[in-house]
Amino acid sequence: MALVEIKNLHKSFGSNHVLRGIDFTVEQGEVVCVIGPSGSGKSTLLRCVNLLEKPQQGQVIVRGEDITDPDCHLDAARQQIGMVFQQFNLFPHLSVLANCTVAQRTVLKRGPQDADRIARANLERVGLSDKIDAYPAQLSGGQQQRVAIARALSMDPALMLFDEPTSALDPELVGDVLTVMRKLALDGMTMLVVTHEMAFAREVADRVVFMDAGVIVEQGPPADVIGSPTEERTRTFLRRVLDPTHVEPS
Amino acid sequence: MSTSPEIGTQTTVERKGLSPRRRAQRSRLIQYAVLVVLVLVAVFVANWHQIGSVFFKPEFIKSTFTDGVLKALVKTLEYTAGAFVIGLAGGTLLALMKLSQVGPYRWIATAYIEFFRGLPAIVVFIAFSLLPLAFPGMTIPWDPYGVVWLALGIVASAYMAEVIRAGIQAVPKGQVEAARSLGMPPGLAMRKIVLPQAFRIVLPPLTNDLILLVKDSSLVFMIGVAADGYELTGFGRDLANTYSNLTPIVVCGFCYLLITLPLGILARRLEARTARTR
Ligand SMILES: Nc1ncnc2c1ncn2[C@@H]1O[C@H](COP(=O)(O)OP(=O)(O)O)[C@@H](O)[C@H]1O
Ligand SMILES: [Mg+2]
C-alpha cells in the first residue's frame, strides 16, 4: 500500500484553477522531488497533502485513510505528516527546545522528560545540540530551518513534506540544510520535496516529478527526468534552471 | 502652464530683502518676545499669594495625607487593576468572537464593541448607579469592588477587544499553519502559539488602555460608592468641598500623574522595542 495516494486532485483559488487533476503516489521510504516553474502549483499540491489547503475535488489518501473525508480525524492524520516551510515558521516566542516539545506535550501528551529527550535527540540529528536554549531570532536562517526539521521530526512522522526548504537561505547556508535532508533520506524517511536544487534531486531522489500549469507533465527516475527529459516543457524548464544565462531562441 | 516658471523667478527676485534663514531667525525672536511679555504679565498681574493658598496650601497638603489620600490611591489602583483583568479577559473573548467562523458570534461581538465604544463611559456608570433602583433587591457581590470592576471592565473590554483582535491578526499566517501541521487543533494553536505572540505585539497599546482606565476609574463616584470606597477623585472632591479649597484636588492630581507618567514612559519604551524587533 502506498503511503500517500493522490487521486484526481483539483484546487482553485477563485477562478484560478491551480491544480488540474493530479494523480500520484508516494511509496513508503521513497524520496520524491517535485520540480517545476514558479506558480505551477507545487506548494499548493504539497499543502493539499496535509490539507492546509482544501481541494475542491479528488482524494488524498494517507496510509489508507482518505483525509479529504469530512469524517476523518484531520489533526491525528497531520501528526504523521511533518512539514517544513520555505520561511521556517518557527515559533519566535519559544526557545529552540520548546519549539520541538510544544506539540509533543500538547498533541501527543508526552511527559516532559520524554518530550525533552526526543527533542534533544532530533536537535542532535540536525547538528544543533548547542543551540537548545537559543531563541529563533538568534539563529541564522540555515539553523532555523534545521530547527524546523527537528521540530517536525519530534512528532515521529511517517512522511516529511519540504516546500523549497533552502529557497529563503543565503547560498552558503544551503549546504547544511541539504546535508541534514540527505541524511534523513538515507535513514529511510519518506520525503516529498519541492525544490529547485537540481543536484540534490539528482542525487537523493528516487523519483522526480515535473509539474507545470497545475498538471504533472512527466515523472520518473532523476536520471530520466533531469538527465534526458522526453517532454519539451521539461526541457525548457531545465535549460532555464541549469543555465540561467541561457537565452531562448525566439 | 508655461507661465508659472516666470512667476516663480519674479517673486524670488522681488523678495531679495531677507533670506529664508534670516526670516526664520526673525520669527524666532518675535516668538521669544511674546513669551517674555506673557510671563511678565503673569508675574505682575496674577495674585500669587492667593493662587498659592487656594491650590497649594501647605496645611491642607498635610491634612490631605493624614485624611488618607494614600488609601484613596490604593483604591484607584485596586479598581483599575480589577477592571483591567476583566477587560483583558472580556476583550480577548470578544476578539475571538469577532474572528469566529460563526456569524452570530461576530455580530454579537461587533454590536457590543461598537455600542460601548460609542458611549461616553459616564453614561455606563450612571446606568450602573441606577441598577439598584430599577431592580430592587439586586446586589452585585464584593461591594463596592464588584460593581466598580464590572462597570469599568465592561467599557474596558470593548476597547481592548479591538486592540487584541488587531494583535491576533498581526501574527503571521505561517504560525497557525506550522501549528496545525504539527497536529494542533485550532483552539490549542490559538492558545499556545497565536495569543502569546499577539499579546506581545499589543503590549504598548494595552499599556495605553491601562492609562485610560486609570483615568476612567475617576468616574466611579458616579456609581455612588460609600465614603470608605472613595478613590482619588471622589476623595479629593469630598475633601475640597469640606475645606472649600482646591489643594486636595491638586494633591490627587499629582497622585494620578504618579501612576500615569511612568506607565506612559513604559508604553513608549515598549513601542520602541517593538519597532526595533520588526
Ligand atoms: N492562498 C492563495 N490564494 C490565492 N491564490 C493562491 C494562493 N496560494 C497560491 N495561489 C496561486 O496558485 C498558483 C500556484 O501557486 P503555488 O502553488 O504557490 O506555486 P509554486 O509553489 O509552484 O510556485 C499561483 O498562481 C498563486 O498565485
Ligand atoms: Mg512555492
XYZ file of C-alpha atoms and ligand atoms in Angstrom:
556
model
C 0.000 0.000 0.000
C 1.286 3.420 -0.948
C 1.969 5.780 1.953
C 0.306 8.658 0.112
C -2.086 8.295 -2.767
C -3.458 11.332 -4.552
C -6.372 10.859 -6.917
C -7.676 13.373 -9.429
C -6.874 16.375 -7.240
C -8.354 19.751 -8.233
C -7.794 23.022 -6.417
C -8.901 26.517 -7.416
C -8.425 29.883 -5.778
C -11.476 31.749 -7.024
C -11.326 31.490 -10.783
C -7.653 30.496 -10.719
C -7.649 26.746 -11.412
C -4.287 25.880 -9.830
C -4.286 22.061 -9.636
C -5.917 20.451 -12.652
C -6.246 16.780 -11.874
C -3.172 15.458 -10.085
C -2.669 11.701 -9.679
C 0.363 10.301 -7.992
C 1.609 8.157 -5.141
C 4.477 8.155 -2.694
C 5.634 4.748 -1.500
C 6.947 4.009 1.979
C 10.607 5.062 2.170
C 10.551 6.861 -1.150
C 12.087 10.301 -1.725
C 10.139 12.248 -4.332
C 11.291 15.642 -5.568
C 8.774 17.964 -7.208
C 10.220 20.471 -9.640
C 8.600 22.992 -11.934
C 8.304 26.671 -12.761
C 7.186 29.144 -10.131
C 3.399 29.384 -9.959
C 2.875 25.902 -11.362
C 1.130 24.749 -8.162
C 3.911 22.838 -6.366
C 3.325 24.477 -2.981
C -0.415 24.097 -3.373
C -0.016 20.389 -4.081
C 2.198 19.944 -1.027
C -0.226 21.884 1.155
C -3.081 19.682 -0.059
C -1.232 16.602 1.195
C -1.766 17.702 4.815
C -4.905 19.650 3.945
C -3.557 23.104 4.771
C -5.360 23.802 1.501
C -8.713 22.199 0.942
C -9.032 20.678 -2.535
C -12.381 21.102 -4.291
C -12.233 17.688 -5.843
C -10.236 14.481 -5.538
C -8.831 12.419 -2.703
C -5.705 12.452 -0.580
C -5.221 9.030 0.974
C -2.602 8.751 3.707
C -1.928 5.233 4.975
C -5.239 4.068 3.584
C -7.248 6.864 5.176
C -8.927 9.454 2.960
C -8.103 12.715 4.745
C -10.406 14.745 2.491
C -13.316 12.834 4.022
C -15.080 15.201 6.479
C -15.297 12.324 8.992
C -11.525 11.873 9.005
C -9.751 12.943 12.187
C -7.565 15.518 10.471
C -5.416 16.539 13.451
C -4.494 12.898 14.040
C -3.611 12.476 10.383
C -1.438 15.597 10.438
C 0.620 14.244 13.328
C 2.021 11.677 10.913
C 2.926 14.304 8.321
C 5.780 16.644 9.155
C 6.016 19.874 7.203
C 8.971 22.184 6.619
C 8.175 25.626 5.203
C 10.173 27.924 2.986
C 10.011 30.653 5.653
C 10.780 28.212 8.547
C 7.767 29.413 10.602
C 9.463 28.684 13.907
C 7.572 29.889 16.969
C 9.501 33.071 17.865
C 8.253 33.229 21.464
C 9.577 29.752 22.283
C 13.139 28.523 22.743
C 14.589 26.046 20.285
C 13.883 23.205 22.688
C 10.332 24.396 23.373
C 9.694 24.675 19.639
C 10.435 20.963 19.472
C 8.483 19.965 22.587
C 5.307 22.078 22.494
C 3.390 19.820 20.088
C 4.764 16.649 21.653
C 3.449 17.785 25.021
C 0.106 19.163 23.931
C -0.797 16.928 20.995
C 0.916 13.616 21.724
C 0.574 14.154 25.510
C 4.146 13.038 26.090
C 5.564 13.693 29.540
C 8.153 16.455 29.934
C 11.088 14.041 30.212
C 10.115 12.044 27.141
C 9.428 15.140 25.069
C 12.715 16.649 26.165
C 14.716 13.546 25.351
C 13.147 13.172 21.908
C 13.599 16.869 21.092
C 17.266 16.746 22.117
C 17.860 13.645 20.037
C 16.367 15.301 16.968
C 18.256 18.546 17.539
C 21.419 16.488 17.687
C 20.407 14.835 14.441
C 20.308 18.241 12.730
C 23.557 19.301 14.429
C 22.140 21.927 16.785
C 22.648 20.438 20.240
C 24.452 23.606 21.295
C 21.506 25.898 20.412
C 18.871 24.284 22.619
C 18.275 27.355 24.779
C 18.525 29.918 21.980
C 15.525 31.698 20.516
C 14.782 31.565 16.780
C 15.719 35.228 16.260
C 19.247 34.452 17.492
C 19.817 31.821 14.813
C 20.886 32.049 11.184
C 18.396 31.055 8.501
C 20.098 27.716 7.992
C 19.993 26.979 11.711
C 16.349 27.990 11.901
C 15.447 25.665 9.068
C 17.277 22.801 10.770
C 15.334 23.503 13.978
C 12.152 23.406 11.895
C 13.186 19.976 10.617
C 13.906 18.787 14.168
C 10.546 20.169 15.308
C 8.730 18.161 12.641
C 10.793 15.019 13.313
C 9.982 15.191 17.026
C 6.417 14.131 16.185
C 7.730 10.862 14.692
C 6.109 11.494 11.317
C 5.725 8.796 8.677
C 6.137 11.386 5.931
C 8.018 14.662 5.665
C 6.933 17.470 3.343
C 9.500 20.103 2.349
C 8.406 23.251 0.497
C 11.512 24.816 -1.023
C 13.371 24.468 2.292
C 16.510 26.226 1.032
C 14.985 28.980 -1.121
C 14.995 31.598 1.632
C 18.594 30.883 2.668
C 21.848 32.644 1.911
C 23.786 30.456 -0.544
C 26.479 29.487 1.952
C 23.854 28.097 4.354
C 22.062 25.894 1.822
C 24.585 23.058 2.168
C 23.957 22.456 5.891
C 20.230 22.023 5.343
C 20.677 19.764 2.330
C 23.138 17.629 4.303
C 20.529 17.112 7.015
C 17.929 16.183 4.398
C 20.308 13.798 2.667
C 20.954 12.059 5.989
C 17.239 11.849 6.615
C 16.722 10.198 3.232
C 19.494 7.688 3.986
C 17.770 6.867 7.282
C 14.772 5.764 5.231
C 12.407 8.691 5.828
C 9.642 9.074 3.274
C 10.034 12.552 1.807
C 8.144 14.745 -0.616
C 10.369 17.684 -1.512
C 9.584 20.746 -3.618
C 12.960 22.105 -4.648
C 14.984 23.984 -7.211
C 18.189 22.227 -6.111
C 18.711 20.010 -9.151
C 21.924 18.489 -7.834
C 20.097 17.410 -4.682
C 17.180 15.983 -6.663
C 19.521 14.100 -8.961
C 21.480 12.616 -6.089
C 18.847 11.936 -3.415
C 15.508 11.498 -5.160
C 14.131 8.099 -6.071
C 11.715 9.838 -8.360
C 11.382 13.328 -9.813
C 8.008 14.846 -10.670
C 7.896 17.753 -13.097
C 4.837 19.988 -12.739
C 3.691 22.765 -14.994
C 0.455 24.766 -15.011
C -1.246 22.528 -12.447
C -0.579 19.145 -14.033
C 2.166 16.554 -13.750
C 3.925 16.705 -17.089
C 6.424 13.934 -16.563
C 7.826 11.810 -13.771
C 10.385 9.095 -13.279
C 13.902 8.421 -12.023
C 16.029 11.579 -11.801
C 18.391 10.311 -14.477
C 15.468 10.264 -16.899
C 13.504 13.379 -15.938
C 16.513 15.601 -15.306
C 19.013 13.710 -17.472
C 17.013 13.101 -20.629
C 13.509 14.545 -20.371
C 11.024 13.476 -23.019
C 8.694 16.479 -22.793
C 9.548 19.784 -24.399
C 8.183 21.743 -21.395
C 10.542 19.867 -19.073
C 13.488 20.558 -21.330
C 12.686 24.279 -21.490
C 12.376 24.470 -17.708
C 15.602 22.584 -17.074
C 17.517 24.729 -19.551
C 16.425 27.797 -17.594
C 17.241 26.333 -14.185
C 20.542 24.689 -15.054
C 21.838 27.589 -17.146
C 20.127 30.830 -16.105
C 22.248 32.829 -18.570
C 20.974 30.792 -21.479
C 18.902 32.870 -23.897
C 15.933 31.185 -25.527
C 15.969 31.369 -29.279
C 12.806 33.238 -30.196
C 1.472 76.053 -17.598
C 4.289 77.760 -19.444
C 3.967 80.995 -17.477
C 4.423 79.555 -13.986
C 8.244 79.352 -14.021
C 8.417 83.050 -14.895
C 6.149 83.984 -11.988
C 8.351 81.908 -9.711
C 11.540 83.697 -10.712
C 9.899 87.125 -10.468
C 8.764 86.648 -6.868
C 12.136 85.378 -5.677
C 13.794 88.369 -7.243
C 11.388 90.823 -5.590
C 11.850 89.217 -2.123
C 15.584 89.508 -2.147
C 15.484 91.662 1.040
C 15.564 88.810 3.582
C 16.924 85.319 3.029
C 14.759 82.417 4.304
C 17.210 81.794 7.109
C 17.081 85.453 8.245
C 13.295 85.338 8.153
C 13.239 82.193 10.348
C 15.583 83.920 12.777
C 13.347 86.976 12.970
C 10.273 84.799 13.541
C 12.019 83.032 16.424
C 12.946 86.378 18.007
C 9.323 87.519 17.830
C 8.154 84.313 19.489
C 10.607 84.771 22.359
C 9.499 88.395 22.783
C 5.851 87.364 23.022
C 6.759 84.728 25.614
C 8.657 87.240 27.751
C 5.722 89.655 27.676
C 3.284 86.909 28.700
C 5.488 85.809 31.584
C 5.876 89.393 32.815
C 2.102 89.927 32.672
C 1.544 86.660 34.555
C 4.068 87.604 37.246
C 2.716 91.093 37.855
C -0.998 90.672 37.240
C -1.678 87.322 38.914
C -2.199 87.220 42.631
C 0.413 84.644 43.520
C -0.331 84.688 47.176
C -3.968 83.807 46.561
C -3.119 81.172 43.951
C -0.732 79.537 46.400
C -3.257 79.475 49.222
C -6.035 78.084 47.006
C -4.118 75.414 45.142
C -1.072 74.609 47.273
C -1.929 75.479 50.861
C 0.691 73.627 52.964
C -1.545 72.711 55.904
C -4.151 71.295 53.521
C -1.489 69.311 51.669
C -0.569 67.821 55.009
C -4.131 67.101 56.076
C -4.905 65.576 52.678
C -2.290 62.984 53.548
C -3.455 62.470 57.108
C -7.054 62.131 55.882
C -5.990 59.192 53.735
C -5.055 60.183 50.200
C -2.842 57.113 50.093
C -5.813 54.900 50.901
C -7.672 56.530 48.009
C -4.657 55.978 45.774
C -4.706 52.293 46.685
C -8.447 52.180 45.891
C -7.785 53.731 42.473
C -5.139 51.085 41.836
C -7.435 48.282 43.002
C -10.347 49.471 40.886
C -8.101 49.839 37.854
C -6.332 46.512 38.272
C -9.546 44.520 38.649
C -11.154 46.286 35.708
C -8.031 45.661 33.618
C -8.202 41.947 34.342
C -11.898 41.847 33.416
C -11.218 43.990 30.358
C -8.394 41.702 29.276
C -10.449 38.534 29.683
C -13.571 40.058 28.149
C -11.584 41.758 25.403
C -9.860 38.517 24.455
C -13.183 36.696 24.376
C -14.741 39.439 22.234
C -11.729 39.467 19.898
C -12.010 35.705 19.403
C -15.758 36.058 18.822
C -15.109 38.767 16.268
C -12.729 36.448 14.399
C -15.080 33.472 14.710
C -16.310 31.483 11.735
C -19.785 31.603 13.269
C -21.628 34.688 12.020
C -23.826 35.350 15.079
C -20.745 35.420 17.357
C -19.198 38.024 15.091
C -22.378 40.112 15.103
C -22.754 39.977 18.875
C -19.125 40.987 19.404
C -19.345 43.798 16.855
C -22.564 45.129 18.394
C -21.062 45.050 21.898
C -17.808 46.695 20.866
C -19.441 49.448 18.809
C -22.066 50.102 21.494
C -19.690 50.542 24.403
C -17.026 52.360 22.411
C -19.575 54.797 21.088
C -20.990 55.558 24.520
C -19.425 58.018 26.979
C -18.188 55.893 29.883
C -20.045 58.137 32.293
C -23.369 57.003 30.799
C -22.497 53.415 31.663
C -21.659 54.469 35.200
C -24.914 56.381 35.594
C -26.756 53.292 34.377
C -24.965 51.188 36.993
C -25.813 53.712 39.713
C -29.495 53.303 38.820
C -29.471 49.494 38.738
C -30.498 49.026 42.389
C -33.433 51.377 41.786
C -34.523 49.571 38.646
C -34.118 46.094 40.126
C -34.945 46.403 43.835
C -33.077 43.850 45.876
C -30.452 43.245 43.204
C -26.940 43.144 44.581
C -23.586 42.694 42.917
C -21.170 40.768 45.152
C -17.962 42.151 46.704
C -19.351 45.609 47.265
C -18.015 48.056 46.183
C -15.410 46.202 44.107
C -17.856 44.040 42.200
C -19.924 46.865 40.737
C -16.893 49.069 40.031
C -14.915 46.324 38.344
C -17.955 45.325 36.303
C -18.779 48.857 35.146
C -15.178 49.722 34.293
C -14.470 46.259 32.884
C -17.455 46.360 30.537
C -16.193 49.569 28.959
C -12.538 48.461 29.006
C -13.248 45.124 27.320
C -14.843 46.907 24.359
C -11.707 48.991 23.855
C -9.279 46.152 24.441
C -11.160 43.789 22.125
C -10.262 45.863 19.090
C -6.623 46.106 20.154
C -6.356 42.367 20.811
C -8.105 41.489 17.555
C -5.577 43.577 15.656
C -2.777 41.808 17.555
C -4.108 38.369 16.687
C -4.362 39.332 13.042
C -0.817 40.697 13.102
C 0.579 37.232 13.891
C 1.777 35.810 10.564
C -0.444 33.179 8.976
C 2.521 30.800 8.791
C 2.446 30.462 12.594
C -1.003 28.890 12.569
C -0.046 26.734 9.601
C 3.044 25.463 11.397
C 0.999 24.708 14.495
C -1.763 22.978 12.549
C 0.765 20.962 10.552
C 2.070 19.615 13.871
C -1.424 18.324 14.596
C -2.566 21.073 16.945
C -6.325 21.668 16.865
C -7.374 25.306 16.251
C -8.038 26.159 19.889
C -4.701 24.808 21.035
C -2.846 26.631 18.253
C -4.606 29.830 19.311
C -3.697 29.405 22.993
C -0.135 28.156 22.673
C 1.091 29.871 19.536
C -1.028 32.841 18.421
C -2.193 34.520 21.639
C 1.249 34.681 23.305
C 2.623 36.435 20.224
C -0.452 38.632 19.850
C -0.149 39.876 23.442
C 3.489 40.699 22.900
C 2.508 42.781 19.872
C -0.277 44.654 21.681
C 1.633 45.311 24.908
C 2.230 49.007 24.056
C -1.385 49.826 23.084
C -2.653 47.796 26.059
C -0.469 49.916 28.332
C -2.127 52.977 26.837
C -5.520 51.404 27.533
C -4.407 50.880 31.109
C -3.619 54.596 31.390
C -7.099 55.434 30.085
C -8.525 53.013 32.610
C -6.683 54.717 35.487
C -8.307 57.959 34.454
C -11.731 56.404 33.819
C -11.668 54.969 37.339
C -12.330 58.558 38.438
C -15.911 58.102 37.187
C -16.546 55.613 39.966
C -18.014 58.333 42.168
C -20.968 58.376 39.724
C -21.964 54.928 40.951
C -22.283 56.319 44.414
C -19.885 54.213 46.455
C -19.696 54.765 50.218
C -17.026 57.119 51.574
C -14.679 54.303 52.552
C -14.733 53.186 48.910
C -13.556 56.584 47.607
C -10.797 56.543 45.065
C -8.643 59.599 44.323
C -11.239 61.743 42.567
C -14.093 61.031 44.972
C -11.798 61.533 47.923
C -10.281 64.752 46.569
C -13.632 66.225 45.649
C -15.094 65.435 49.054
C -12.166 66.957 50.893
C -12.033 70.024 48.660
C -15.710 70.638 49.439
C -15.069 70.272 53.140
C -12.135 72.731 53.109
C -13.606 74.981 50.423
C -10.118 74.817 48.970
C -8.666 73.164 45.864
C -5.470 71.849 47.426
C -6.761 68.258 47.972
C -7.731 68.045 44.286
C -4.247 69.198 43.294
C -2.669 66.552 45.514
C -4.919 63.907 43.991
C -3.998 65.147 40.523
C -0.335 64.609 41.327
C -1.172 61.118 42.544
C -2.711 60.331 39.129
C 0.436 61.592 37.419
C 2.463 59.358 39.722
C 0.711 56.403 38.070
C 0.138 57.599 34.518
C 3.515 59.185 33.744
C 5.599 56.042 34.443
C 3.033 53.976 32.517
C 3.354 56.408 29.619
C 7.129 56.071 29.661
C 6.747 52.291 29.796
C 4.369 52.344 26.808
C 6.818 54.394 24.741
C 9.707 52.078 25.705
C 7.656 49.063 24.645
C 6.721 50.801 21.407
C 10.373 51.489 20.678
C 11.248 47.865 21.434
C 8.507 46.589 19.125
C 9.692 48.951 16.398
C 13.271 47.672 16.792
C 12.379 43.993 16.547
C 10.269 44.478 13.414
N -3.742 31.251 -0.758
C -3.844 31.549 -2.077
N -4.821 32.368 -2.513
C -4.937 32.670 -3.830
N -4.126 32.202 -4.790
C -3.128 31.387 -4.412
C -2.935 31.019 -3.053
N -1.865 30.195 -2.969
C -1.413 30.061 -4.231
N -2.165 30.758 -5.110
C -1.979 30.818 -6.563
O -1.838 29.498 -7.028
C -0.886 29.425 -8.047
C 0.135 28.372 -7.714
O 0.849 28.795 -6.572
P 1.904 27.863 -5.843
O 1.285 26.559 -5.532
O 2.465 28.639 -4.719
O 3.014 27.664 -6.973
P 4.527 27.223 -6.836
O 4.744 26.748 -5.450
O 4.700 26.162 -7.859
O 5.346 28.422 -7.158
C -0.304 30.823 -8.207
O -0.920 31.427 -9.309
C -0.698 31.511 -6.930
O -0.927 32.878 -7.177
Mg 6.009 27.511 -3.932
